[in-house]
CSV table of C-alpha atoms and ligand atoms in Angstrom, one decimal:
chain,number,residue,atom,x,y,z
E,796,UNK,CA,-9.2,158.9,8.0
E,797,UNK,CA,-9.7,160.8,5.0
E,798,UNK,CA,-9.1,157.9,1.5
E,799,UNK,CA,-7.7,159.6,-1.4
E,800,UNK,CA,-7.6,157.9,-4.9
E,801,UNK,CA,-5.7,159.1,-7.5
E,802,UNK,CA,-4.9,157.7,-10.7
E,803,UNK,CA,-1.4,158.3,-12.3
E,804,UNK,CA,0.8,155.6,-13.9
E,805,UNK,CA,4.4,156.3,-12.8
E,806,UNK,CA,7.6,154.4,-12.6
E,807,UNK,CA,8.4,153.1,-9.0
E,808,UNK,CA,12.2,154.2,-8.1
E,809,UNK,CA,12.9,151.1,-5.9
E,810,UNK,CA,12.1,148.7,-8.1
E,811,UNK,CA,11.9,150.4,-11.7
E,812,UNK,CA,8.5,148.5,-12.7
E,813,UNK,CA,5.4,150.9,-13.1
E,814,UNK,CA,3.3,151.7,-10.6
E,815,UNK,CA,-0.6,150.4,-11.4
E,816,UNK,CA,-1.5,154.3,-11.0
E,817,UNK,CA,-3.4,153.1,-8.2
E,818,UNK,CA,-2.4,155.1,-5.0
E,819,UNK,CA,-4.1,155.3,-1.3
E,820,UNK,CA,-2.9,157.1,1.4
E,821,UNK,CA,0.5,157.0,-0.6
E,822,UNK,CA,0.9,153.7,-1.1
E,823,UNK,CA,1.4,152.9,-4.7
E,824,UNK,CA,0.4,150.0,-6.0
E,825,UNK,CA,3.4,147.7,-8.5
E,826,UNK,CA,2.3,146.6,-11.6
E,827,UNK,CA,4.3,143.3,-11.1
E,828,UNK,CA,4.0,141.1,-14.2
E,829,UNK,CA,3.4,137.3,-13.4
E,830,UNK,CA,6.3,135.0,-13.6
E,831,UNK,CA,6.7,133.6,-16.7
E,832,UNK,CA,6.7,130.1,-15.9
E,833,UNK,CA,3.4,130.6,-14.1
E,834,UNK,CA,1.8,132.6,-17.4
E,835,UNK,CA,3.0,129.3,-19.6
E,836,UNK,CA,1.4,126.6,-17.2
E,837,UNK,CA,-1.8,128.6,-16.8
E,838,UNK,CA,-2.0,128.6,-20.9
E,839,UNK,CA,-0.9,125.2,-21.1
E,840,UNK,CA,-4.0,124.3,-18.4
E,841,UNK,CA,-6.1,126.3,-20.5
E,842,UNK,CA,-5.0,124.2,-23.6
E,843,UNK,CA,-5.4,120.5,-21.7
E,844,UNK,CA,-9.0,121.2,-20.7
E,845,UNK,CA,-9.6,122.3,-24.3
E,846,UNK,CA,-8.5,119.0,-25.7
E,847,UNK,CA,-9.7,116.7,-22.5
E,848,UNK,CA,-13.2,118.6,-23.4
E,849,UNK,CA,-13.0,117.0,-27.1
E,850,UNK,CA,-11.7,114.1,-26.9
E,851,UNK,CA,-13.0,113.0,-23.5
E,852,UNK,CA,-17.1,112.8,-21.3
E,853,UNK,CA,-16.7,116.5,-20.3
E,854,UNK,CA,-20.2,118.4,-20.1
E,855,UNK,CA,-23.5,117.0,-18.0
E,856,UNK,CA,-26.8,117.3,-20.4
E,857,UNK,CA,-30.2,116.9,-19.3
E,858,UNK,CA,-30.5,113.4,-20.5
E,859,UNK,CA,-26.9,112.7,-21.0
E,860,UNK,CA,-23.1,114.2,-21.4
E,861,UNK,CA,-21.0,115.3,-23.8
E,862,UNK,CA,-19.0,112.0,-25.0
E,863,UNK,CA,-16.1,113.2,-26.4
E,864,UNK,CA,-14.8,112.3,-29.7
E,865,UNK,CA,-11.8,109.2,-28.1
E,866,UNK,CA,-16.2,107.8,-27.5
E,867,UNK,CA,-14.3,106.6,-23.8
E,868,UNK,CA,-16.7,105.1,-20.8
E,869,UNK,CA,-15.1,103.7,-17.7
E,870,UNK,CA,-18.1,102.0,-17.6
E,871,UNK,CA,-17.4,100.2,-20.5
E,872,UNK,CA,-13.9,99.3,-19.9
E,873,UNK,CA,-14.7,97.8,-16.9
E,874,UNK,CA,-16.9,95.3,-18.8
E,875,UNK,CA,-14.6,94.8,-21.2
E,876,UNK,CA,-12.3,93.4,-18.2
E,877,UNK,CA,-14.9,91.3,-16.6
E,878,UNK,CA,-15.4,89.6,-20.5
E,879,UNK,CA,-11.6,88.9,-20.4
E,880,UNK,CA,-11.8,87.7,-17.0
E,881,UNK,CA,-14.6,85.2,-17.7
E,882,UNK,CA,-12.9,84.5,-21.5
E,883,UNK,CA,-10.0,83.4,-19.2
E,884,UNK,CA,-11.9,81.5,-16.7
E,885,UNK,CA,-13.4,80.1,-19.4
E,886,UNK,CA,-11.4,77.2,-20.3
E,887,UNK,CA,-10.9,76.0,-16.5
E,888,UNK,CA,-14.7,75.9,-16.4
E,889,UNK,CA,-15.3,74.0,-19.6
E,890,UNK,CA,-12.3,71.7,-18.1
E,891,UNK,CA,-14.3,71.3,-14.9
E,892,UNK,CA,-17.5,70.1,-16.7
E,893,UNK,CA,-16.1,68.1,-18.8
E,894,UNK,CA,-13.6,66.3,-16.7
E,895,UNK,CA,-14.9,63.5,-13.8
E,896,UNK,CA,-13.7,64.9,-10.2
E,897,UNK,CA,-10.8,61.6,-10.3
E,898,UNK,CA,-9.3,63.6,-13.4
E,899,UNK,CA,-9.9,66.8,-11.9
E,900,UNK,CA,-8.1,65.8,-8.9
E,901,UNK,CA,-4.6,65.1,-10.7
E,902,UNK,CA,-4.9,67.8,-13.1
E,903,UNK,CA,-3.3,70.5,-11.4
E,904,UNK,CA,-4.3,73.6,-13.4
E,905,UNK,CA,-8.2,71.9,-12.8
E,906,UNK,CA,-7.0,71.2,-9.3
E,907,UNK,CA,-5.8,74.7,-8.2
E,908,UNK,CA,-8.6,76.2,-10.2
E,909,UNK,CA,-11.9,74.1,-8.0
E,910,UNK,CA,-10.0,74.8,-4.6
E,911,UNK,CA,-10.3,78.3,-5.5
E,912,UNK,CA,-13.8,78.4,-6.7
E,913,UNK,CA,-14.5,75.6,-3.9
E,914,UNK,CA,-13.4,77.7,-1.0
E,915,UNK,CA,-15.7,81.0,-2.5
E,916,UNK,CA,-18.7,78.9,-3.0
E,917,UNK,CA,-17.8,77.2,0.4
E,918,UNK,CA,-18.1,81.1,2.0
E,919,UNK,CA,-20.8,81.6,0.3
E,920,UNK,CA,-23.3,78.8,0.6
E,921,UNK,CA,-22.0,76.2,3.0
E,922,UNK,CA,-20.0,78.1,6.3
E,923,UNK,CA,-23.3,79.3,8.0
E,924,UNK,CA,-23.9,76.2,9.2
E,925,UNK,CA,-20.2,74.2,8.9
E,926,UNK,CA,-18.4,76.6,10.0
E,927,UNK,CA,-15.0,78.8,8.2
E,928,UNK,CA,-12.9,75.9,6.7
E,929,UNK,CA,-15.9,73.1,7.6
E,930,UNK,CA,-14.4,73.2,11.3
E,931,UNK,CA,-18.6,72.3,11.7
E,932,UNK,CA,-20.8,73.3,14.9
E,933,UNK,CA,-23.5,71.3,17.1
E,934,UNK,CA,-25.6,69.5,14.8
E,935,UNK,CA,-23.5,69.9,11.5
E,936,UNK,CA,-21.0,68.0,11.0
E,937,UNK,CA,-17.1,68.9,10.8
E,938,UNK,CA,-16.2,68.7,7.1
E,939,UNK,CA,-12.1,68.1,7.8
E,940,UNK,CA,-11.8,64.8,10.0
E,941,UNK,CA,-12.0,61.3,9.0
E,942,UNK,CA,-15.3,60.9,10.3
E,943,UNK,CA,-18.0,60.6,7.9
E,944,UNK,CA,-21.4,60.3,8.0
E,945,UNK,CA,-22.4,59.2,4.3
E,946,UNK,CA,-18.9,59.1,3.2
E,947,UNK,CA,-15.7,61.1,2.4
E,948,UNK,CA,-14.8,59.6,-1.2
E,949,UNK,CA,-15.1,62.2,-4.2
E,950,UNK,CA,-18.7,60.0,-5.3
E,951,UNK,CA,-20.3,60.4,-2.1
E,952,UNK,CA,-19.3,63.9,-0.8
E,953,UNK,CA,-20.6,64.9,-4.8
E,954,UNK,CA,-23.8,63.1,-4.2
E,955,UNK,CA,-24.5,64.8,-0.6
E,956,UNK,CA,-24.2,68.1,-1.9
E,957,UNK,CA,-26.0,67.4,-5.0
E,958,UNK,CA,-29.2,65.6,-3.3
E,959,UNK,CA,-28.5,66.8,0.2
E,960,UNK,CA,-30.0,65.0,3.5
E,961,UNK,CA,-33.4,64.7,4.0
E,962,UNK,CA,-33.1,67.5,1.9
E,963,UNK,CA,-36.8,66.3,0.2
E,964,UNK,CA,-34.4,65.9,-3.3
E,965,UNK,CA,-36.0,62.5,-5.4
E,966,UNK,CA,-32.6,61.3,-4.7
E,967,UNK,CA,-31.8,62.5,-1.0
E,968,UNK,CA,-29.6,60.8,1.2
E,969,UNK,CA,-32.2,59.6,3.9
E,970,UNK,CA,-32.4,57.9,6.8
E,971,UNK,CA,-34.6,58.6,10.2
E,972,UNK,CA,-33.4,57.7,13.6
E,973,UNK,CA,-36.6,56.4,15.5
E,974,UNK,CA,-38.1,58.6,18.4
E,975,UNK,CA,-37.6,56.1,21.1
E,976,UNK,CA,-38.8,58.2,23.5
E,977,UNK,CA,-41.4,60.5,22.1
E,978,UNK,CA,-43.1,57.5,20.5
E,979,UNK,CA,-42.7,55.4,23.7
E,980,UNK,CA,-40.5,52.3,21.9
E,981,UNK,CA,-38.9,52.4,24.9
E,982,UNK,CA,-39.2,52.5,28.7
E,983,UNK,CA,-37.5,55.6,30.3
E,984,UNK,CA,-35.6,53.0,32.6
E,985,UNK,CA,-34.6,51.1,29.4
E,986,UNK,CA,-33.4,54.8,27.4
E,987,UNK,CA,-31.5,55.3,31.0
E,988,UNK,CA,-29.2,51.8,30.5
E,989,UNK,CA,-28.7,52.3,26.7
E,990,UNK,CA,-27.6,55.5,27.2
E,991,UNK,CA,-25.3,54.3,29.9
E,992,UNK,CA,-24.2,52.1,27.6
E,993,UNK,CA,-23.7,54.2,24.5
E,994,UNK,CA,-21.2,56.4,26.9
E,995,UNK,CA,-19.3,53.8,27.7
E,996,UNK,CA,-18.4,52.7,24.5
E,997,UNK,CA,-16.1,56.0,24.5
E,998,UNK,CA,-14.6,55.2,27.7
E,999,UNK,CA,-16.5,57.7,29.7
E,1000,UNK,CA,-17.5,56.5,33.7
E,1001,UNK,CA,-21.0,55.1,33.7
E,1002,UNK,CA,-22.9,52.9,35.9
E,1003,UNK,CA,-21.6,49.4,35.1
E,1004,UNK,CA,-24.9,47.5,35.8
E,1005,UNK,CA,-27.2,49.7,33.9
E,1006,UNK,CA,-24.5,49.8,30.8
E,1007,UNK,CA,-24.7,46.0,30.7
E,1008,UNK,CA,-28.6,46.1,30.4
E,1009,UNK,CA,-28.0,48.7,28.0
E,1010,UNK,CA,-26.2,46.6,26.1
E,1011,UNK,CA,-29.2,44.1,25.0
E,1012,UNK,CA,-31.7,47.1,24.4
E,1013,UNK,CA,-28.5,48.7,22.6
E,1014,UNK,CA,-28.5,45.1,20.3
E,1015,UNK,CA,-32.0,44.9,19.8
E,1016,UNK,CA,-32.8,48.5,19.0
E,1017,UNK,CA,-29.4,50.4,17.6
E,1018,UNK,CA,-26.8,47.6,16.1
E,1019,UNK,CA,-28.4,48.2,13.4
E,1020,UNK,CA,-27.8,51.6,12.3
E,1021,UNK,CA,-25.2,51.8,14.5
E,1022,UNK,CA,-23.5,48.6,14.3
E,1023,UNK,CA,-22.6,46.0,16.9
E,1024,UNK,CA,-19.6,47.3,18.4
E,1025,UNK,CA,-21.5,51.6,17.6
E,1026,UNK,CA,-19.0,52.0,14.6
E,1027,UNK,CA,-21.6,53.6,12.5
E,1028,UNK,CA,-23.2,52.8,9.1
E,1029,UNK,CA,-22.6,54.8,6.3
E,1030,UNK,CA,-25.1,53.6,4.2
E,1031,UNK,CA,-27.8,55.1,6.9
E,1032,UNK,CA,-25.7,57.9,7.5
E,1033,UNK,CA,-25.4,56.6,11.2
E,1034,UNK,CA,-22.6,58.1,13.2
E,1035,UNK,CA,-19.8,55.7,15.1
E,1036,UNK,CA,-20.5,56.4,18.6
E,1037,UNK,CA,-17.6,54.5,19.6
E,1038,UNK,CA,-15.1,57.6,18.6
E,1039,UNK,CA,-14.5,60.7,20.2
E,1040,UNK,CA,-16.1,62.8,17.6
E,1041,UNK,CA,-19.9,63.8,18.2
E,1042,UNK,CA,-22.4,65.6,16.0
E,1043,UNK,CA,-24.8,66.7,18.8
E,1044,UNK,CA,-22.9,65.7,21.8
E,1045,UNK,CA,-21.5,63.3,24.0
E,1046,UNK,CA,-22.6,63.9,27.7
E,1047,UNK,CA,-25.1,62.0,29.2
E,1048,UNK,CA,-28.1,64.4,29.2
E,1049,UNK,CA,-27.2,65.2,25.1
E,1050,UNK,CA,-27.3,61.3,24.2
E,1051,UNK,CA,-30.3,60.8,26.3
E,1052,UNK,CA,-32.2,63.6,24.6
E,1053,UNK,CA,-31.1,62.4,21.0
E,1054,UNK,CA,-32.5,58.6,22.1
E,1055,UNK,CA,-35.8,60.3,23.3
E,1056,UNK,CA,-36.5,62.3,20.4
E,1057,UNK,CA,-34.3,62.1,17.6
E,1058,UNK,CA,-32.8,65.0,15.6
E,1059,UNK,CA,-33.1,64.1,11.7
E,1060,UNK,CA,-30.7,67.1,10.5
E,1061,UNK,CA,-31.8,68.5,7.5
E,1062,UNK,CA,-28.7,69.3,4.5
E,1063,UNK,CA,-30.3,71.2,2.1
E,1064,UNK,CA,-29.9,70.0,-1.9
E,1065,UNK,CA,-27.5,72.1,-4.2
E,1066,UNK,CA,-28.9,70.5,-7.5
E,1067,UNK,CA,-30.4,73.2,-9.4
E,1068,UNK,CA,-29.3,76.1,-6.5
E,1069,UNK,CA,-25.8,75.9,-7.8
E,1070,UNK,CA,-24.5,74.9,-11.5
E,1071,UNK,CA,-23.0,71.9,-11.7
E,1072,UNK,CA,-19.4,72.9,-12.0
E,1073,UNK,CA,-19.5,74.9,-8.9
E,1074,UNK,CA,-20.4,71.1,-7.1
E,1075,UNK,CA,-17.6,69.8,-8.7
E,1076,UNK,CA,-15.4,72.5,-7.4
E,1077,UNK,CA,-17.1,72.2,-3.8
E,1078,UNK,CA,-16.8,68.2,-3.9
E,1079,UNK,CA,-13.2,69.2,-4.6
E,1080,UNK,CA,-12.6,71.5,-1.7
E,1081,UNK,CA,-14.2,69.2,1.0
E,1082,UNK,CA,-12.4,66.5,-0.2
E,1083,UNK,CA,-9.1,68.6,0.5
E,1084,UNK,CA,-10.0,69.8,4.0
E,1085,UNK,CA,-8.6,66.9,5.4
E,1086,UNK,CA,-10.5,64.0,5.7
E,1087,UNK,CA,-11.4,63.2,1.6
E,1088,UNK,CA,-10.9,58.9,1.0
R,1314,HEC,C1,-28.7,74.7,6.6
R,1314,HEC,C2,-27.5,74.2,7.1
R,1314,HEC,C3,-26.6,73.6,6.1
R,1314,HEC,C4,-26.0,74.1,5.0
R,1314,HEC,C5,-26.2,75.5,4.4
R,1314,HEC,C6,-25.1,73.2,4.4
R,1314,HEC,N1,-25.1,72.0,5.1
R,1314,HEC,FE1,-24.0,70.4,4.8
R,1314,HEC,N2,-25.0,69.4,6.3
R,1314,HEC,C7,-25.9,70.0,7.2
R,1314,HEC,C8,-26.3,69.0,8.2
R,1314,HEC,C9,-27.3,69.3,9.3
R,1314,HEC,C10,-25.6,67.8,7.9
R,1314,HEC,C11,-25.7,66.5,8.6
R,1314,HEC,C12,-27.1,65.9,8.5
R,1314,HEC,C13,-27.2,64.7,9.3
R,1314,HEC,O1,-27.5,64.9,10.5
R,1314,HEC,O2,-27.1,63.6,8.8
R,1314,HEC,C14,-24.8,68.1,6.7
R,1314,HEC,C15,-23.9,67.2,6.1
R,1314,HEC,C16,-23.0,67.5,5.1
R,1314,HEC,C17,-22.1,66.5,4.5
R,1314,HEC,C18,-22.0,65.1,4.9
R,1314,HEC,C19,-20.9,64.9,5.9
R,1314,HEC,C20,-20.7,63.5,6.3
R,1314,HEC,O3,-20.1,63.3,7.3
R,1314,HEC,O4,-21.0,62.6,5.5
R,1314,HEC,C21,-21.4,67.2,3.5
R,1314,HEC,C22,-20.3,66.7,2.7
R,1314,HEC,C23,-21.9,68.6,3.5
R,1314,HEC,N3,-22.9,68.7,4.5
R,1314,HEC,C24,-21.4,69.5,2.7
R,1314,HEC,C25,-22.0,70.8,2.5
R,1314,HEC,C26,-21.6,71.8,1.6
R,1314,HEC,C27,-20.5,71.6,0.6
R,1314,HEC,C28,-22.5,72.8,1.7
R,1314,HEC,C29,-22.5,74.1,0.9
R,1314,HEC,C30,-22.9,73.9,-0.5
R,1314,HEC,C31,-23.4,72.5,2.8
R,1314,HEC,N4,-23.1,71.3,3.3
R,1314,HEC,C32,-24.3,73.4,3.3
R,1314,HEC,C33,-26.4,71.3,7.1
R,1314,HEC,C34,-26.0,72.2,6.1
R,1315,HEC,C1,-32.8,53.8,11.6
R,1315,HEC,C2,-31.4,54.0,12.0
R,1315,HEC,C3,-31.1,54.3,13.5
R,1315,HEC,C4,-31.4,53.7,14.6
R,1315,HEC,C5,-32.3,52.4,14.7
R,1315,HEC,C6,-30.8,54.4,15.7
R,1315,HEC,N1,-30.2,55.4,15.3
R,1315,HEC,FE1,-29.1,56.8,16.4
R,1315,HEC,N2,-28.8,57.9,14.8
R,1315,HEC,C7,-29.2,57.6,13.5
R,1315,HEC,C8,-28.8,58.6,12.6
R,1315,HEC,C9,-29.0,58.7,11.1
R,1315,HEC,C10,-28.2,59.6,13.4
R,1315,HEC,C11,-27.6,61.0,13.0
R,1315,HEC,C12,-28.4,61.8,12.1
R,1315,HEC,C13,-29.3,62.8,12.7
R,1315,HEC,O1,-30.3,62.3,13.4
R,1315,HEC,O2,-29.2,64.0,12.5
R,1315,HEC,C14,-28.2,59.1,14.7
R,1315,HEC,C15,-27.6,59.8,15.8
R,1315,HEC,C16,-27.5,59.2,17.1
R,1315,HEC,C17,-26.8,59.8,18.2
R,1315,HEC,C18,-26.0,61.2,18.1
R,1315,HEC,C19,-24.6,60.9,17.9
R,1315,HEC,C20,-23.7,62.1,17.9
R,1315,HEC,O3,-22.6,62.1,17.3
R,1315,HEC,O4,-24.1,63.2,18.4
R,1315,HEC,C21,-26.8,59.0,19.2
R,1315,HEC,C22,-26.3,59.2,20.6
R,1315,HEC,C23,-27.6,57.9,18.8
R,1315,HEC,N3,-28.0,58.0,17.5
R,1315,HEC,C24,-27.9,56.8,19.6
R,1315,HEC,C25,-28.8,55.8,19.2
R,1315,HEC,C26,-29.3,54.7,20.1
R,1315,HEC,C27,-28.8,54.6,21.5
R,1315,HEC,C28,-30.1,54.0,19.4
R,1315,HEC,C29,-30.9,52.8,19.9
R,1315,HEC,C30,-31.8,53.0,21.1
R,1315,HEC,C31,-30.2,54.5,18.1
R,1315,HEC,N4,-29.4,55.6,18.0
R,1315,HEC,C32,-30.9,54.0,17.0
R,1315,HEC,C33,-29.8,56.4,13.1
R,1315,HEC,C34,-30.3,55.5,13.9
C-alpha cells in the first residue's frame, strides 16, 4: 500500500476544528486543543514543583542535595520527637529514682509508668529464661505465685535482680545445695528413702518403710535448708518441698537426680547491665505478677 503525505491545514466539516494538515491515506488528522481544565492543572503542576524545588530537599549532589530554602529534614524532625518523648519521660524517670519502690507503689502516675517500663525490660532481659509474663520453665522459677525462693517483698525481689543468684555479684544471693551423691555424703540406699520421703511430703504414693527411714536422713541432712516439716528457707533460697510447686520437678527420678548432684541455678546480676531505674521498674512489675508480699 502506497503512503501519501501531504501537508495542508484545512478546516474539518464535521467538527469545524482545523485539521493538523497531516493526512494519510485520507485520514486527516484534528487539531483538537486540550481541555482547558487539563491545560490549567498541568501549569499549576509545573508551578508546585517549582516552588517544592525551593523551598524543599529536591536535587541529589555528589556529596549531598539541594536543601531547599524551608532548611526541612525528616531526619531531623524525627529527633526532634524522640527529644520530646524523652523530655516527657523525663519527669517519670527522675520520679522513679528519686522515690523508694513503697512510694512508687502508691503513686499511680509512678505506678503505671514502671509496669510499663517493667513489662519492656521484662521482654527484653528476663523472659528467655522465665518465661512471657514470668509463667517460668524447668529450672527457673515462676515469677507470678506465692512461692518464693528468696522472697516476694519489694526489698528482696529488688535485691535478687540487683545481685542476682550465684550470680558471682560481691553481694549475690548464695547458697549451695550439697552433692549428696556425686560426693558420696550419702549411700545410694539412703538417697533412695529420702527421696521417698521428700515425695511424700506432697502426698504422692511412696514406699511407706523406705519414707520413714528417709525421714531421719531427711532430719539430719535437709531440715536444715529445707526445714523440719520441707517448708523451705528463704534465707538459703531453699524451696518448700511440701507444696505442689517445683522448680526442677517433682517425680521420683527428678528429686533423686537433684539429691545426687545438685543443680545451683545461676540468676545472673543486673547491677551495672541495667540503670537503676529500670530495676526499680522491673522490681515493680514482678511484684505485680501476682505473687508480690
Ligand atoms: C539466664 C537465665 C535468667 C535470666 C536471664 C533471668 N533470670 Fe531470674 N532466675 C534465674 C534462675 C535460674 C533463678 C533461680 C535460681 C535458683 O535456683 O535459686 C532465678 C530467680 C529469680 C528470682 C527469685 C525468685 C524467687 O522465688 O525468689 C527473681 C525475682 C528473678 N529471677 C527475676 C528476674 C528478672 C527480673 C530478670 C530480668 C532482669 C531475670 N530474673 C533474668 C535465671 C534467670
Ligand atoms: C545448704 C542447703 C541445702 C541442703 C542441706 C539441702 N538442700 Fe535441697 N536445695 C537447696 C537449694 C538452695 C535448692 C534450690 C536451688 C538450686 O539448687 O537451684 C534446693 C533444691 C532441692 C530440690 C528441688 C526442689 C524443686 O522444687 O525442684 C530438692 C528435691 C531438694 N533440694 C531436696 C533436698 C534433700 C532431700 C536434701 C537432703 C538430702 C537437701 N535438699 C539438702 C538447698 C539445700
Amino acid at each position: 500500500m502506497e503512503s501519501v503525505m501531504v501537508t495542508k491545514v484545512e478546516k474539518d466539516e464535521i467538527t469545524g476544528q482545523s485539521t493538523t494538515g497531516h493526512e494519510w491515506d485520507g485520514i486527516k488528522e484534528l487539531n483538537t486543543p486540550l481541555p482547558k481544565w487539563w491545560v490549567y492543572t498541568f501549569y499549576a503542576c509545573i508551578a508546585f514543583a517549582i516552588l517544592w524545588f525551593v523551598l524543599y530537599p529536591a536535587w541529589p549532589g555528589v556529596d549531598g542535595y539541594t536543601k531547599g530554602i524551608l532548611g526541612y529534614s525528616q531526619r531531623e524532625a524525627v529527633m526532634e520527637r524522640v527529644a520530646e518523648g524523652h523530655a516527657a519521660q523525663a519527669e517519670y524517670r527522675t520520679g522513679i529514682a528519686a522515690a523508694d519502690l513503697a512510694e512508687i507503689r502508691a503513686d499511680p502516675a509512678l505506678l503505671n509508668f514502671a509496669l510499663a517500663g517493667g513489662v519492656a525490660a521484662f521482654g527484653d532481659n528476663c523472659a528467655t529464661c522465665h518465661g512471657g509474663g514470668g509463667a517460668g520453665n524447668v529450672g527457673y522459677p515462676t515469677l507470678a505465685d506465692d512461692s518464693w525462693l528468696w522472697g516476694g517483698a519489694l526489698e528482696d525481689i529488688h535485691a535478687t535482680i540487683n545481685y542476682g543468684i550465684r550470680s558471682g555479684h560481691d553481694e549475690e544471693r548464695y547458697s549451695e545445695m550439697p552433692r549428696f551423691g556425686a560426693d558420696e555424703l550419702l549411700e545410694p540406699a539412703q538417697i533412695d528413702d529420702v527421696a521417698e520421703y521428700v515425695l511424700s511430703l506432697t502426698g504422692q504414693e511412696t514406699d511407706k518403710a523406705a519414707a520413714e527411714r528417709g525421714q531421719e536422713v531427711f532430719m539430719d541432712n535437709c531440715a536444715a535448708c529445707h526445714g523440719e516439716s520441707g517448708g523451705g528457707d528463704r534465707t538459703q533460697g531453699a524451696p518448700a518441698l511440701n507444696d505442689q510447686i517445683w522448680l526442677y520437678g517433682g517425680d521420683k527420678e527428678t528429686v533423686t537426680d537433684v539429691i545426687r548432684n545438685a543443680r545451683r541455678g545461676v540468676m545472673p546480676a543486673w547491677e551495672g547491665r541495667l540503670s537503676p531505674e529500670t530495676v526499680k521498674m522491673l522490681t515493680i512489675y514482678v511484684h505485680a505478677l501476682g505473687g508480690g508480699e
